[in-house]
C-alpha angles and dihedrals in degrees: 000000000000115000119235115250117248092208095097092049092050092050091050092051093049090049091052092049092049091049091050092050090049092051093049092047091049091049092052092048091047091049092051091046091051093052090048093049092048091051092050091048092052094053100031094105091060096227098094098250126105122263121246142063117335145159116251125216126174123198105205124196114214129183094222130047123253119236103213141051113255116209102174140052131049102279141084120202116220134176112280086223119022143036137292138162127239109206113218126214132176121258142073117335108281141140106238097177117011095183110090094153088092090059102270137056131170135226132180124213138158125268102274100202115013093173095042090226092140094252113107126219089223136008136229123220125186142184137176119245137175131054113357118254105053129116136190136184124206123191128182113230141172142167133242128231091276094052097256110148122228126189125191121255087225115081128185109230119193121187124182105220125175119280132021119350127212134205122250130193108258098170093118092054099042105033101045141047113217108199142138101246100173099038096242093127093251121113116234122212110227118181122211113285094016107152094235088078136024142196094046118195144160115245105214118198113184130193105180101310110146101198140009111189118207127194122190114203129189091235126105128249120203109218095176 
């Protein structure tokens, strides 16, 4: 009996291997291309922040105090020189009290990391504007059940230098409190509105900075 030739089987196997290699190569090239396109999209506007829909908030330094609560708009007035606290509550983005010149303002924003997995549901970007020379520091703080106050070891620092300013991602500084709650020498990452703390707020310390511009984007930031 004549044996069947293995040539056809070999050709078929080679064809399958070549097809698999081609598919893998195409996938790698596509993946690289996607990352490159995403990078270009994020920086296309030239100001450092992502493109796309966002919520705007301006922190405006003024030399004289305001005399009324302001419950609308997209700005919070703060002392041009001095400190004030912006109380934070959970909900849709909204200015609840835009007058922080009397020592306390109020802002509402969504829970940024309900699972505390270190990946935010939205991100915060900031830049300094106005006359060059000013500086501000913003620290996220909260209290525990006994009233002890904790402030994060991470502070957002904004300095208005000469020339064009760019946005930077400040989600780590503004959406989390990094503290050692139990005294074991290890910092814990506590997102806004985590039940371990309460009465969250931003402590704003201004030294002549006219404007800090915030943008809140519905894109994640990985703080791990």
